[in-house]
Amino acid sequence: MPLQVYNTLTRRKETFEPIDPGHVRLYVCGPTVYDFAHLGNARPVVAFDVLYRLLKRLYPRVTYVRNITDVDDKIIDASKASGEPIDSITSRTTRAYQQDMAALGALPPDVEPRATEHIAEMIRLIEMLIQRGHAYAAEGHVLFSVPSMAEYGRLSRHNREELIAGARIDVAPYKKDPADFVLWKPSTPDIPGWPSPWGRGRPGWHIECSAMSWKHLGETFDLHGGGLDLIFPHHENEIAQSRSAHGTPVMARYWMHNGFLSVNSDKMSKSLGNFFTVRELLAEAPGEALRYFLLSGHYRAPLDFTRQGLAEAKAALDRLYTPLWTPDPFLPAGAAPPAEADIPADVVDALLDDLNTPLALSRLHALASDINRSRDPVEHVRLKGRLRKGGGLLGLLQQNADAWFRAPSPGGTKLGEAEIEQKIAARNAARKARNFAEADRIRQELFQEGIVLEDRPSGNTEWRRA
RNA sequence: GGUCCGGUGGCAGAGUGGCUAUGCAGGGGACUGCAAAUCCCCGUACGUCGGUUCAAUUCCGGCCCGGACCUCCA
């Protein structure tokens, strides 16, 4: 079964056919670095991380580019408000972003270009657009001429007239057409700016992605991803810029957009103030649980964030890690050692169908059940390997099960491992003396501390944090 | 107004023209000194009204309800 992706350009699921099967190229819109990322910002990162992992399995070479927008009026505003220098804000926030995404198990992209390091490419692109009659300079600004592009609006399925009719902002007087948008704008001396043929200024929002994707992936590439809200205007304008500058029929062949994360059915957003930063959530749950939560819904569907949902994600991971936690059975003498585990095909198939992660997760659970039922030692070990491999495709189940169950949790017990082991030894002594009241008292005592004991058939007592 | 998504069991969330995932929660049983974990069994859900069909939750149409986008936004 080939990879199928839902393409926003055609509004249907299509078979993915790379331009160059030897080298797949993917671009995802990254963050504007002026504040910590919230869980909604993390959703595309995790979703497209699964895509990246899948593509890497399918093709010999994949280049994944995710930009860092480090020049933007929101950054300027943040600096003015706090007094913190712009460089400090952007470098600090970029670092935090990278740490947070790593904590969610997202692989770093192959290239993470910064807008400020691509000003020359942006200026070049703007010059090309002017040359070809798709842009014009006016009062220190350079604007893209929307009427110059016949196919403008194809991605968002908006036509120019509707846009003008529905516009929520006033039309700047220097625009020739109300739908025209800014490629370059002048900077006053107190804010960041770069010399350009149109005077000292800074880029508009959309041009940077056109410049960076061009430089790192070429004029036309395979996949472009981002949040649903970027379809218009951001991606529409990127397409207009790139296609018009290069004279190409498409910018990216497949456009993928993730749905929103909501909180009590309201979109999680900074302006509504109902957001949870990845950072604060990492203080109450493991990154892997947050990742599982994000993958528990299909990437295009809305996903409602609740503490209960997060707790269920953690419980589901407990269930998947449980069979991985039990020691491998002894292989019968003379038995062939289990072969290198294969990737579970049904998990791959689920992902090939437009990244159906909920279905893929259910297949992981089926695999866990198989392991729990398995009585054959060789089969048991082989299935465990498969579960790990399948989890790996989703960026899950890669840590040591002991670490998963025993890593100190924020707000958890203050008891150290040595103290826990000590209490377990005391309890086992009581059990041996058939003093079950004392044994149960210790069990209860540990339970109050969030420690669960499991007496194994082997006679060992294992503990884990609830 | 325009464009585009959805409405599935107590909750979350897949999927399918007939065999009704998966997890959590709940009930019963096995196992256990007690537990935990695990295993077995259980509750027969698909907004609404029509249509097509031998058969529709699944296809088509109307309606109702909810959501997103229409130059801040993942």
mmCIF file of C-alpha atoms in Angstrom, chain A residues 174-335:
data_model
loop_
_atom_site.group_PDB
_atom_site.id
_atom_site.type_symbol
_atom_site.label_atom_id
_atom_site.label_comp_id
_atom_site.label_asym_id
_atom_site.label_seq_id
_atom_site.Cartn_x
_atom_site.Cartn_y
_atom_site.Cartn_z
ATOM 1 C CA TYR A 174 -0.195 52.662 -1.107
ATOM 2 C CA LYS A 175 -1.809 49.419 -2.263
ATOM 3 C CA LYS A 176 -2.795 49.311 -5.910
ATOM 4 C CA ASP A 177 -5.261 46.556 -5.164
ATOM 5 C CA PRO A 178 -6.894 45.934 -1.775
ATOM 6 C CA ALA A 179 -5.805 42.282 -1.857
ATOM 7 C CA ASP A 180 -2.108 43.088 -2.370
ATOM 8 C CA PHE A 181 0.150 42.094 0.481
ATOM 9 C CA VAL A 182 3.488 43.263 1.810
ATOM 10 C CA LEU A 183 6.798 41.701 0.774
ATOM 11 C CA TRP A 184 9.043 44.335 2.330
ATOM 12 C CA LYS A 185 8.328 47.203 4.682
ATOM 13 C CA PRO A 186 10.384 50.128 5.919
ATOM 14 C CA SER A 187 11.924 50.119 9.391
ATOM 15 C CA THR A 188 12.326 53.146 11.601
ATOM 16 C CA PRO A 189 15.809 53.513 13.144
ATOM 17 C CA ASP A 190 14.716 52.018 16.472
ATOM 18 C CA ILE A 191 13.654 48.663 15.072
ATOM 19 C CA PRO A 192 15.535 45.961 13.156
ATOM 20 C CA GLY A 193 16.167 46.638 9.504
ATOM 21 C CA TRP A 194 18.427 45.664 6.638
ATOM 22 C CA PRO A 195 19.617 47.715 3.679
ATOM 23 C CA SER A 196 17.726 46.972 0.485
ATOM 24 C CA PRO A 197 17.111 48.542 -2.924
ATOM 25 C CA TRP A 198 13.978 50.065 -1.361
ATOM 26 C CA GLY A 199 15.704 51.513 1.651
ATOM 27 C CA ARG A 200 16.314 50.162 5.132
ATOM 28 C CA GLY A 201 13.543 47.768 6.029
ATOM 29 C CA ARG A 202 12.414 44.301 7.012
ATOM 30 C CA PRO A 203 10.609 41.436 5.321
ATOM 31 C CA GLY A 204 6.894 40.761 5.369
ATOM 32 C CA TRP A 205 5.733 37.586 7.015
ATOM 33 C CA HIS A 206 5.214 35.366 3.975
ATOM 34 C CA ILE A 207 8.362 36.031 1.980
ATOM 35 C CA GLU A 208 10.670 34.304 4.417
ATOM 36 C CA CYS A 209 9.141 30.859 3.888
ATOM 37 C CA SER A 210 9.335 31.300 0.131
ATOM 38 C CA ALA A 211 12.993 32.277 0.429
ATOM 39 C CA MET A 212 14.002 29.528 2.840
ATOM 40 C CA SER A 213 12.172 26.715 1.103
ATOM 41 C CA TRP A 214 13.688 27.876 -2.179
ATOM 42 C CA LYS A 215 17.192 27.879 -0.794
ATOM 43 C CA HIS A 216 16.994 24.553 1.025
ATOM 44 C CA LEU A 217 14.524 22.557 -1.047
ATOM 45 C CA GLY A 218 14.400 24.190 -4.465
ATOM 46 C CA GLU A 219 11.760 25.928 -6.545
ATOM 47 C CA THR A 220 9.352 23.004 -6.283
ATOM 48 C CA PHE A 221 9.295 20.376 -3.564
ATOM 49 C CA ASP A 222 7.110 17.556 -2.301
ATOM 50 C CA LEU A 223 5.293 18.406 0.894
ATOM 51 C CA HIS A 224 4.454 21.517 2.819
ATOM 52 C CA GLY A 225 2.814 21.355 6.220
ATOM 53 C CA GLY A 226 1.400 23.632 8.884
ATOM 54 C CA GLY A 227 -1.680 24.512 10.881
ATOM 55 C CA LEU A 228 -5.100 24.909 9.347
ATOM 56 C CA ASP A 229 -5.074 28.624 10.022
ATOM 57 C CA LEU A 230 -2.058 29.106 7.792
ATOM 58 C CA ILE A 231 -3.945 28.110 4.646
ATOM 59 C CA PHE A 232 -5.009 31.687 4.337
ATOM 60 C CA PRO A 233 -3.245 34.003 4.034
ATOM 61 C CA HIS A 234 0.180 32.598 4.777
ATOM 62 C CA HIS A 235 0.336 29.579 2.486
ATOM 63 C CA GLU A 236 -1.720 31.180 -0.226
ATOM 64 C CA ASN A 237 0.765 34.029 -0.304
ATOM 65 C CA GLU A 238 3.782 31.759 -0.158
ATOM 66 C CA ILE A 239 2.467 29.980 -3.206
ATOM 67 C CA ALA A 240 1.828 33.264 -4.995
ATOM 68 C CA GLN A 241 5.361 34.467 -4.286
ATOM 69 C CA SER A 242 7.211 31.288 -5.117
ATOM 70 C CA ARG A 243 5.288 30.367 -8.224
ATOM 71 C CA SER A 244 5.351 33.890 -9.594
ATOM 72 C CA ALA A 245 9.055 34.343 -8.932
ATOM 73 C CA HIS A 246 10.078 31.025 -10.437
ATOM 74 C CA GLY A 247 7.401 30.711 -13.080
ATOM 75 C CA THR A 248 6.446 27.261 -11.793
ATOM 76 C CA PRO A 249 3.028 25.573 -11.891
ATOM 77 C CA VAL A 250 3.221 24.471 -8.239
ATOM 78 C CA MET A 251 5.258 25.338 -5.174
ATOM 79 C CA ALA A 252 4.765 22.141 -3.185
ATOM 80 C CA ARG A 253 2.839 19.221 -4.629
ATOM 81 C CA TYR A 254 1.095 18.257 -1.405
ATOM 82 C CA TRP A 255 -0.131 20.646 1.260
ATOM 83 C CA MET A 256 -0.995 19.138 4.615
ATOM 84 C CA HIS A 257 -2.733 20.979 7.442
ATOM 85 C CA ASN A 258 -3.353 19.928 11.003
ATOM 86 C CA GLY A 259 -6.507 20.754 12.940
ATOM 87 C CA PHE A 260 -6.599 22.761 16.118
ATOM 88 C CA LEU A 261 -6.171 21.880 19.697
ATOM 89 C CA SER A 262 -9.038 23.228 21.759
ATOM 90 C CA VAL A 263 -9.713 23.731 25.445
ATOM 91 C CA ASN A 264 -13.351 23.300 26.434
ATOM 92 C CA SER A 265 -14.148 23.559 22.738
ATOM 93 C CA ASP A 266 -12.407 26.922 22.376
ATOM 94 C CA LYS A 267 -9.348 27.077 20.206
ATOM 95 C CA MET A 268 -6.213 27.110 22.329
ATOM 96 C CA SER A 269 -4.676 30.445 21.558
ATOM 97 C CA LYS A 270 -2.595 33.141 23.060
ATOM 98 C CA SER A 271 -5.192 35.803 22.513
ATOM 99 C CA LEU A 272 -7.873 33.815 24.368
ATOM 100 C CA GLY A 273 -5.456 33.140 27.187
ATOM 101 C CA ASN A 274 -6.604 29.530 27.472
ATOM 102 C CA PHE A 275 -3.297 27.967 26.539
ATOM 103 C CA PHE A 276 -0.978 25.618 28.355
ATOM 104 C CA THR A 277 2.671 25.871 27.463
ATOM 105 C CA VAL A 278 4.496 22.669 26.697
ATOM 106 C CA ARG A 279 6.852 23.671 29.451
ATOM 107 C CA GLU A 280 4.223 23.812 32.182
ATOM 108 C CA LEU A 281 2.610 20.565 31.042
ATOM 109 C CA LEU A 282 5.989 18.838 31.111
ATOM 110 C CA ALA A 283 6.050 19.669 34.798
ATOM 111 C CA GLU A 284 2.976 17.534 35.358
ATOM 112 C CA ALA A 285 3.286 14.736 32.828
ATOM 113 C CA PRO A 286 6.021 12.935 30.921
ATOM 114 C CA GLY A 287 6.703 14.293 27.437
ATOM 115 C CA GLU A 288 5.856 10.900 26.025
ATOM 116 C CA ALA A 289 2.355 11.092 27.538
ATOM 117 C CA LEU A 290 1.840 14.492 25.925
ATOM 118 C CA ARG A 291 3.001 13.045 22.651
ATOM 119 C CA TYR A 292 0.622 10.072 22.985
ATOM 120 C CA PHE A 293 -2.194 12.473 23.741
ATOM 121 C CA LEU A 294 -1.472 14.491 20.598
ATOM 122 C CA LEU A 295 -1.362 11.322 18.518
ATOM 123 C CA SER A 296 -4.548 9.888 20.020
ATOM 124 C CA GLY A 297 -6.613 11.948 17.591
ATOM 125 C CA HIS A 298 -6.219 12.173 13.844
ATOM 126 C CA TYR A 299 -4.025 15.136 12.904
ATOM 127 C CA ARG A 300 -6.698 16.813 10.766
ATOM 128 C CA ALA A 301 -9.473 16.514 13.337
ATOM 129 C CA PRO A 302 -9.932 18.941 16.195
ATOM 130 C CA LEU A 303 -8.542 17.675 19.483
ATOM 131 C CA ASP A 304 -9.811 18.871 22.844
ATOM 132 C CA PHE A 305 -7.248 19.131 25.595
ATOM 133 C CA THR A 306 -8.302 17.980 29.054
ATOM 134 C CA ARG A 307 -6.395 16.809 32.104
ATOM 135 C CA GLN A 308 -8.429 13.604 31.901
ATOM 136 C CA GLY A 309 -7.323 13.060 28.317
ATOM 137 C CA LEU A 310 -3.732 13.497 29.369
ATOM 138 C CA ALA A 311 -4.205 11.034 32.245
ATOM 139 C CA GLU A 312 -5.691 8.511 29.825
ATOM 140 C CA ALA A 313 -2.716 8.918 27.532
ATOM 141 C CA LYS A 314 -0.431 8.170 30.445
ATOM 142 C CA ALA A 315 -2.539 5.108 31.386
ATOM 143 C CA ALA A 316 -2.440 3.862 27.809
ATOM 144 C CA LEU A 317 1.337 4.127 27.798
ATOM 145 C CA ASP A 318 1.462 2.248 31.101
ATOM 146 C CA ARG A 319 -0.399 -0.547 29.414
ATOM 147 C CA LEU A 320 1.988 -0.586 26.448
ATOM 148 C CA TYR A 321 5.083 -0.452 28.610
ATOM 149 C CA THR A 322 3.845 -3.232 30.929
ATOM 150 C CA PRO A 323 4.710 -6.163 28.660
ATOM 151 C CA LEU A 324 8.027 -4.496 27.895
ATOM 152 C CA TRP A 325 8.739 -4.266 31.615
ATOM 153 C CA THR A 326 8.524 -7.975 32.355
ATOM 154 C CA PRO A 327 11.826 -9.789 31.978
ATOM 155 C CA ASP A 328 12.324 -11.894 28.885
ATOM 156 C CA PRO A 329 11.490 -15.551 29.461
ATOM 157 C CA PHE A 330 14.304 -18.064 29.354
ATOM 158 C CA LEU A 331 14.595 -19.580 25.941
ATOM 159 C CA PRO A 332 14.466 -23.356 25.886
ATOM 160 C CA ALA A 333 17.839 -24.972 25.469
ATOM 161 C CA GLY A 334 18.769 -25.280 21.834
ATOM 162 C CA ALA A 335 16.130 -22.783 20.677
#
